[in-house]
Tab-separated table of C-alpha atoms in Angstrom:
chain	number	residue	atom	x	y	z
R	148	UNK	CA	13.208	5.732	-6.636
R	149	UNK	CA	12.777	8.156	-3.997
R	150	UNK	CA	13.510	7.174	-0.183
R	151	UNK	CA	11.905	7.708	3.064
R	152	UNK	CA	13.267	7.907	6.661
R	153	UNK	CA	9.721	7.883	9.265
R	154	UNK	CA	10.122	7.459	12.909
R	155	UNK	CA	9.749	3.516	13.620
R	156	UNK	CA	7.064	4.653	16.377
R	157	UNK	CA	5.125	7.162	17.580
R	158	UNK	CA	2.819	7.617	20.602
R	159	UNK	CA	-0.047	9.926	21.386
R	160	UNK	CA	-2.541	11.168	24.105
R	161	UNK	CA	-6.293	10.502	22.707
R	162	UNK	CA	-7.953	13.595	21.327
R	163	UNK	CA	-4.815	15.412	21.541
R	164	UNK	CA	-2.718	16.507	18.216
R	165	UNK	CA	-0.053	14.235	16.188
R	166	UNK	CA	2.519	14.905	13.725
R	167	UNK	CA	4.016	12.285	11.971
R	168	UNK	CA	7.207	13.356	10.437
R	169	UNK	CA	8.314	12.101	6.678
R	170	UNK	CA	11.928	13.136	5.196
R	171	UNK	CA	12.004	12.199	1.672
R	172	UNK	CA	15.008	14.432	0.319
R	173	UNK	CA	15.674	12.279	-2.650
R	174	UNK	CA	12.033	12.930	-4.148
R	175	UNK	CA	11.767	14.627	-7.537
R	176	UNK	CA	9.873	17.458	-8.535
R	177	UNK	CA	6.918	15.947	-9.945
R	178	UNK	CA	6.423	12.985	-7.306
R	179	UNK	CA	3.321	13.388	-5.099
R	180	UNK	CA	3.561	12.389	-1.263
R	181	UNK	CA	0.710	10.284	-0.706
R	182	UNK	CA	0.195	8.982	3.170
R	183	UNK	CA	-1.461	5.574	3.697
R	184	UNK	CA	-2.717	4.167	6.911
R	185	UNK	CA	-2.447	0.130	7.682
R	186	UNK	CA	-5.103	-0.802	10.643
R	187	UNK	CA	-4.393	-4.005	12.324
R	188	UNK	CA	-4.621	-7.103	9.941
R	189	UNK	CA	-5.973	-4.671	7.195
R	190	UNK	CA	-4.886	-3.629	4.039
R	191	UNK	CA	-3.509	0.022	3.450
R	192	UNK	CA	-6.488	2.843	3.080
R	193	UNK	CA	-5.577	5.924	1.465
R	194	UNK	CA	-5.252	9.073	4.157
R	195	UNK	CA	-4.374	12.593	2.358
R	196	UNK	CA	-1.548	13.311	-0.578
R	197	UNK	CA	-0.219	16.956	-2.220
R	198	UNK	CA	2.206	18.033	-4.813
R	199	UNK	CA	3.710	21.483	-3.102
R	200	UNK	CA	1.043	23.102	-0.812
R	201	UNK	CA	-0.902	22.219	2.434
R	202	UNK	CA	-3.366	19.769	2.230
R	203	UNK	CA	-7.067	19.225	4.063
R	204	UNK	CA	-9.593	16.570	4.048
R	205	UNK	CA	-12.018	14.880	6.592
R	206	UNK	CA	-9.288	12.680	7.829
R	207	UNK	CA	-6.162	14.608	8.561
R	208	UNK	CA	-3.601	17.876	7.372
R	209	UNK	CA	-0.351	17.390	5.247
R	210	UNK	CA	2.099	19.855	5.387
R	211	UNK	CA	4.686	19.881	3.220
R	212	UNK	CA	8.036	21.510	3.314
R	213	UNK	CA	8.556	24.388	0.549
R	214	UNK	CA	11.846	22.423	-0.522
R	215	UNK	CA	9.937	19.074	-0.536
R	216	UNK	CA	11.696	17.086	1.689
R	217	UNK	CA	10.110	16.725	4.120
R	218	UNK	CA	6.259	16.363	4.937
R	219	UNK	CA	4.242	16.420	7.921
R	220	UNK	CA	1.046	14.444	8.701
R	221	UNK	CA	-0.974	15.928	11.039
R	222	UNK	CA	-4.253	14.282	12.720
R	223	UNK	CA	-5.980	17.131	14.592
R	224	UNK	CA	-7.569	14.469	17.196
R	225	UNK	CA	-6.175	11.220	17.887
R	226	UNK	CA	-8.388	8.753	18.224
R	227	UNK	CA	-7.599	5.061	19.477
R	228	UNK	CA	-9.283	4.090	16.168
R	229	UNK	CA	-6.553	6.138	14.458
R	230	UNK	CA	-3.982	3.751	15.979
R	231	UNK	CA	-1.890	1.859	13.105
R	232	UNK	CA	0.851	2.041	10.902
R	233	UNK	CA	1.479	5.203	8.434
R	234	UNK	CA	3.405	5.301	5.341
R	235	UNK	CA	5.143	8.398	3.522
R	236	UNK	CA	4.918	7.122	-0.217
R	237	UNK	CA	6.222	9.683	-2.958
R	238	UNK	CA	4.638	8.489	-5.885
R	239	UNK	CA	6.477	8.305	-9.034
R	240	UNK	CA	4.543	9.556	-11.664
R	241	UNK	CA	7.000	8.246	-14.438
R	242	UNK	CA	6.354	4.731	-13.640
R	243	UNK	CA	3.021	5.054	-11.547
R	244	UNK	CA	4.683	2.526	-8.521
R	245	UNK	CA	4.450	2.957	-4.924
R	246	UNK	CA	7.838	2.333	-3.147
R	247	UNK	CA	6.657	1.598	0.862
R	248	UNK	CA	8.892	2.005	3.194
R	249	UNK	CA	8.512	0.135	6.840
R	250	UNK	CA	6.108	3.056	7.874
R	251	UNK	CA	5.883	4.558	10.964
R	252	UNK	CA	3.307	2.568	14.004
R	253	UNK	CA	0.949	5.026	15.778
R	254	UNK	CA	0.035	3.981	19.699
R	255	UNK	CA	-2.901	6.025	20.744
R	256	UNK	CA	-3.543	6.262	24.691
R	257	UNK	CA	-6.619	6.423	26.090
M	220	UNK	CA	-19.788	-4.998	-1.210
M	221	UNK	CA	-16.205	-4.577	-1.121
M	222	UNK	CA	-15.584	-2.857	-3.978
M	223	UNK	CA	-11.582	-5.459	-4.461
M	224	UNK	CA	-12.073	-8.818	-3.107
M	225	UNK	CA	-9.319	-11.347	-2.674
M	226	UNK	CA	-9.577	-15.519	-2.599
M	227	UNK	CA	-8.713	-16.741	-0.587
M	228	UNK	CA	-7.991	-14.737	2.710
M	229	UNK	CA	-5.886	-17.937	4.366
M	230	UNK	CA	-4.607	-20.618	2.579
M	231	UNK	CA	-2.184	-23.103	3.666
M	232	UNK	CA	-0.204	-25.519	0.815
M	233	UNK	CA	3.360	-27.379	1.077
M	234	UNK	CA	6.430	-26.915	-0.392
M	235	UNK	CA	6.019	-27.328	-4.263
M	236	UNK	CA	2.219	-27.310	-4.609
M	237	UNK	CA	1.423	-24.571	-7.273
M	238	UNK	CA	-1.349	-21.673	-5.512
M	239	UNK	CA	-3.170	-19.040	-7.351
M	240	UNK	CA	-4.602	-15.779	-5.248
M	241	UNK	CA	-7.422	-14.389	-7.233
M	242	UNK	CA	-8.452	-10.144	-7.126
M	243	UNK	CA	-11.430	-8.882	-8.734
M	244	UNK	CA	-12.503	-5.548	-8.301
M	245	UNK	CA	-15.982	-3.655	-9.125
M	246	UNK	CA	-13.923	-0.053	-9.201
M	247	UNK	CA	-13.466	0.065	-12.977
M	248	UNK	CA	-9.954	0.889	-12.716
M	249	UNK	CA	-7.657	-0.598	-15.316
M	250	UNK	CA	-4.351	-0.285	-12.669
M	251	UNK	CA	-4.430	-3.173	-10.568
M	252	UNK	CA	-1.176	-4.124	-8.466
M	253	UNK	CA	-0.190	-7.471	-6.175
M	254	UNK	CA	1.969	-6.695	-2.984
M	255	UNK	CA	3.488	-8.665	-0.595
M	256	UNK	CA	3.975	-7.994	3.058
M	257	UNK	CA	6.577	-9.647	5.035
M	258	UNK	CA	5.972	-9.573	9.412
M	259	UNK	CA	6.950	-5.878	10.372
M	260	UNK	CA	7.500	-4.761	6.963
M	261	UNK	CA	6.005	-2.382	4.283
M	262	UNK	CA	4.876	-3.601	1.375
M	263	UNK	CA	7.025	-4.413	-1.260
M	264	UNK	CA	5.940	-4.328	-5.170
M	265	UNK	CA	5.243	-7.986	-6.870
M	266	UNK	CA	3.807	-7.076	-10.447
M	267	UNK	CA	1.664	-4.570	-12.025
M	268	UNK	CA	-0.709	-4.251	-14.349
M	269	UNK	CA	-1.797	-0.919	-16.607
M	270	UNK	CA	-4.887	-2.653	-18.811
M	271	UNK	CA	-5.535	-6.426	-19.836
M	272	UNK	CA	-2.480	-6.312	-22.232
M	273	UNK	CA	0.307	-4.618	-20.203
M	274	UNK	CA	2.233	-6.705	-17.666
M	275	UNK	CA	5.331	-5.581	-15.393
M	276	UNK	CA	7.478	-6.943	-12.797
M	277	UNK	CA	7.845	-5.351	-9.831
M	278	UNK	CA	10.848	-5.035	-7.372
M	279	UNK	CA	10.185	-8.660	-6.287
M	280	UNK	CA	8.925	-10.867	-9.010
M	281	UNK	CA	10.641	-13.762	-9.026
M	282	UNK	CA	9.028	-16.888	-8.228
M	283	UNK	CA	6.025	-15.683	-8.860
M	284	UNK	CA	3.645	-14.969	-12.247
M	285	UNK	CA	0.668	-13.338	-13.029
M	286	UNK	CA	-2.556	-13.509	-15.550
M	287	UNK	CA	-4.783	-10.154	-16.244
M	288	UNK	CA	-7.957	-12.049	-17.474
M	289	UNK	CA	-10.019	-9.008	-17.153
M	290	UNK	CA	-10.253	-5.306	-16.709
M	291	UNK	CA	-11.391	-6.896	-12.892
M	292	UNK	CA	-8.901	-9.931	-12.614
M	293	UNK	CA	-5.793	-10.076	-11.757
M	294	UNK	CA	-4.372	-13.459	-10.565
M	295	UNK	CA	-1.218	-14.001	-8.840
M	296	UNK	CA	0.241	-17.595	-9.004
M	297	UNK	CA	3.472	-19.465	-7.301
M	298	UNK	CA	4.502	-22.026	-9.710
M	299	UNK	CA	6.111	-24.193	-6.923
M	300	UNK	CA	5.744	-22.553	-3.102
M	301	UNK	CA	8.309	-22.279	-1.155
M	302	UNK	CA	8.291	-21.440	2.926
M	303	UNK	CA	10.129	-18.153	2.724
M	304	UNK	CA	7.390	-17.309	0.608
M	305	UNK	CA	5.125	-17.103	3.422
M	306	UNK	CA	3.098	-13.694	3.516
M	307	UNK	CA	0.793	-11.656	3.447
M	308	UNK	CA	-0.066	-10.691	0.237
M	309	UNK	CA	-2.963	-7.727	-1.190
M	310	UNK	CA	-3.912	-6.341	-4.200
M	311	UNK	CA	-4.731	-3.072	-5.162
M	312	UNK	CA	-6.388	-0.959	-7.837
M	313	UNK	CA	-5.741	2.786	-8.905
M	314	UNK	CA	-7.811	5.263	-10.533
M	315	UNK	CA	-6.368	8.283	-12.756
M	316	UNK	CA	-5.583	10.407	-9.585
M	317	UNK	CA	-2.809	7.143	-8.763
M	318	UNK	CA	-4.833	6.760	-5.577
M	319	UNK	CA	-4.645	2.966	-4.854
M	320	UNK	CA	-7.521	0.794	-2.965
M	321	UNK	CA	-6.218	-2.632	-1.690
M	322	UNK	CA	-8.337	-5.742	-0.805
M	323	UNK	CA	-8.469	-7.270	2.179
M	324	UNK	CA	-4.805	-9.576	1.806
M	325	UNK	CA	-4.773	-13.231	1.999
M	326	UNK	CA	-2.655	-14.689	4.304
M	327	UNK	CA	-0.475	-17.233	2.764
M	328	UNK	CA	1.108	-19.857	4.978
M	329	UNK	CA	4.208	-22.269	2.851
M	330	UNK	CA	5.105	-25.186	5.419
């Protein structure tokens, strides 16, 4: 299974830019990188997740690294809504599990 | 309506008493997954499902067991509770894209 190393915490300015940093060196070549998002006493809501090439959607950027280990999740405008816990999951496609790691807990100031 | 429901969302049994955590889901997925979630942790896999007839341990399955009555049911049972089983525990569906949707946890309390 492939591993994960996230900063245990991150804090941000609201409306400003965040990058969340993911190293996941281990991952194999046809894993996905999905990124979850766990509000307080929630469960985990699906964020963004890409093979090889930048990603876009409504909710945030993922930029992945052309060797693949490493990924970036990028929220354009924090928001203190956008304040929780973010996991890095590659997702192994053989045997269609999610590994979480311990994720990494956004702070968002107003 | 939430489209994966979990029952209860608190529950609080002894040491020994069997407890069942139901999921049903409305999604139409045939993936469905039980976590648990220890204080300051990630989640950590207890058994998966693929269709009604396909059951699989996860990275943490002992102590616990599970029954896929349904496309939508999955039930997770603890034969005989223990405290450091104490948790918070969710399940989750996926579609084809492996994108998962998790219920809303149940917060299970072993004294």
């Amino acid at each position: 299974d492939a591993k994960t190393t996230q900063p245990n915490s991150m804090e941000s300015n609201e409306e400003e830019p965040v990058h969340l940093p993911c190293n996941h060196s281990t991952i194999s070549g046809t894993d996905y990188i999905h990124w979850y998002r766990q509000l307080p006493s929630q469960g985990p809501e699906y964020v963004i997740h890409g093979l090889t090439s930048n990603v876009n959607n409504r909710m945030a950027s993922l930029a992945i690294a052309e060797d693949r280990k490493s990924s970036t999740l990028i929220l354009h405008r924090a928001t203190l809504r956008d304040a929780a816990v973010y996991y890095c999951i590659p997702y192994d496609s053989g045997t269609y599990k999610y590994i979480f790691g311990t994720g990494t807990r956004l702070k968002v100031l107003a | 309506d939430a489209d994966v429901t979990q029952t209860p969302r608190n529950r609080i049994t002894k040491t020994g008493k069997r407890i069942m955590l139901e999921c049903s889901q409305t999604k139409g997925h045939d993936r469905m997954y039980w976590y648990r979630q220890d204080p300051g942790l990630g989640l950590q896999l207890i058994y998966y499902s693929f269709d009604v007839k396909d059951i699989n341990k996860g990275e943490i399955s002992d102590g616990y067991s599970v029954s896929r009555q349904a496309q939508a049911k999955f039930s997770l049972s603890l034969e005989s509770a223990i405290p450091n089983q104490t948790a918070l525990y969710f399940c989750a569906t996926s579609d084809t894209r492996a994108l998962q949707f998790f219920g809303p946890g149940t917060r299970l309390t072993v004294l």
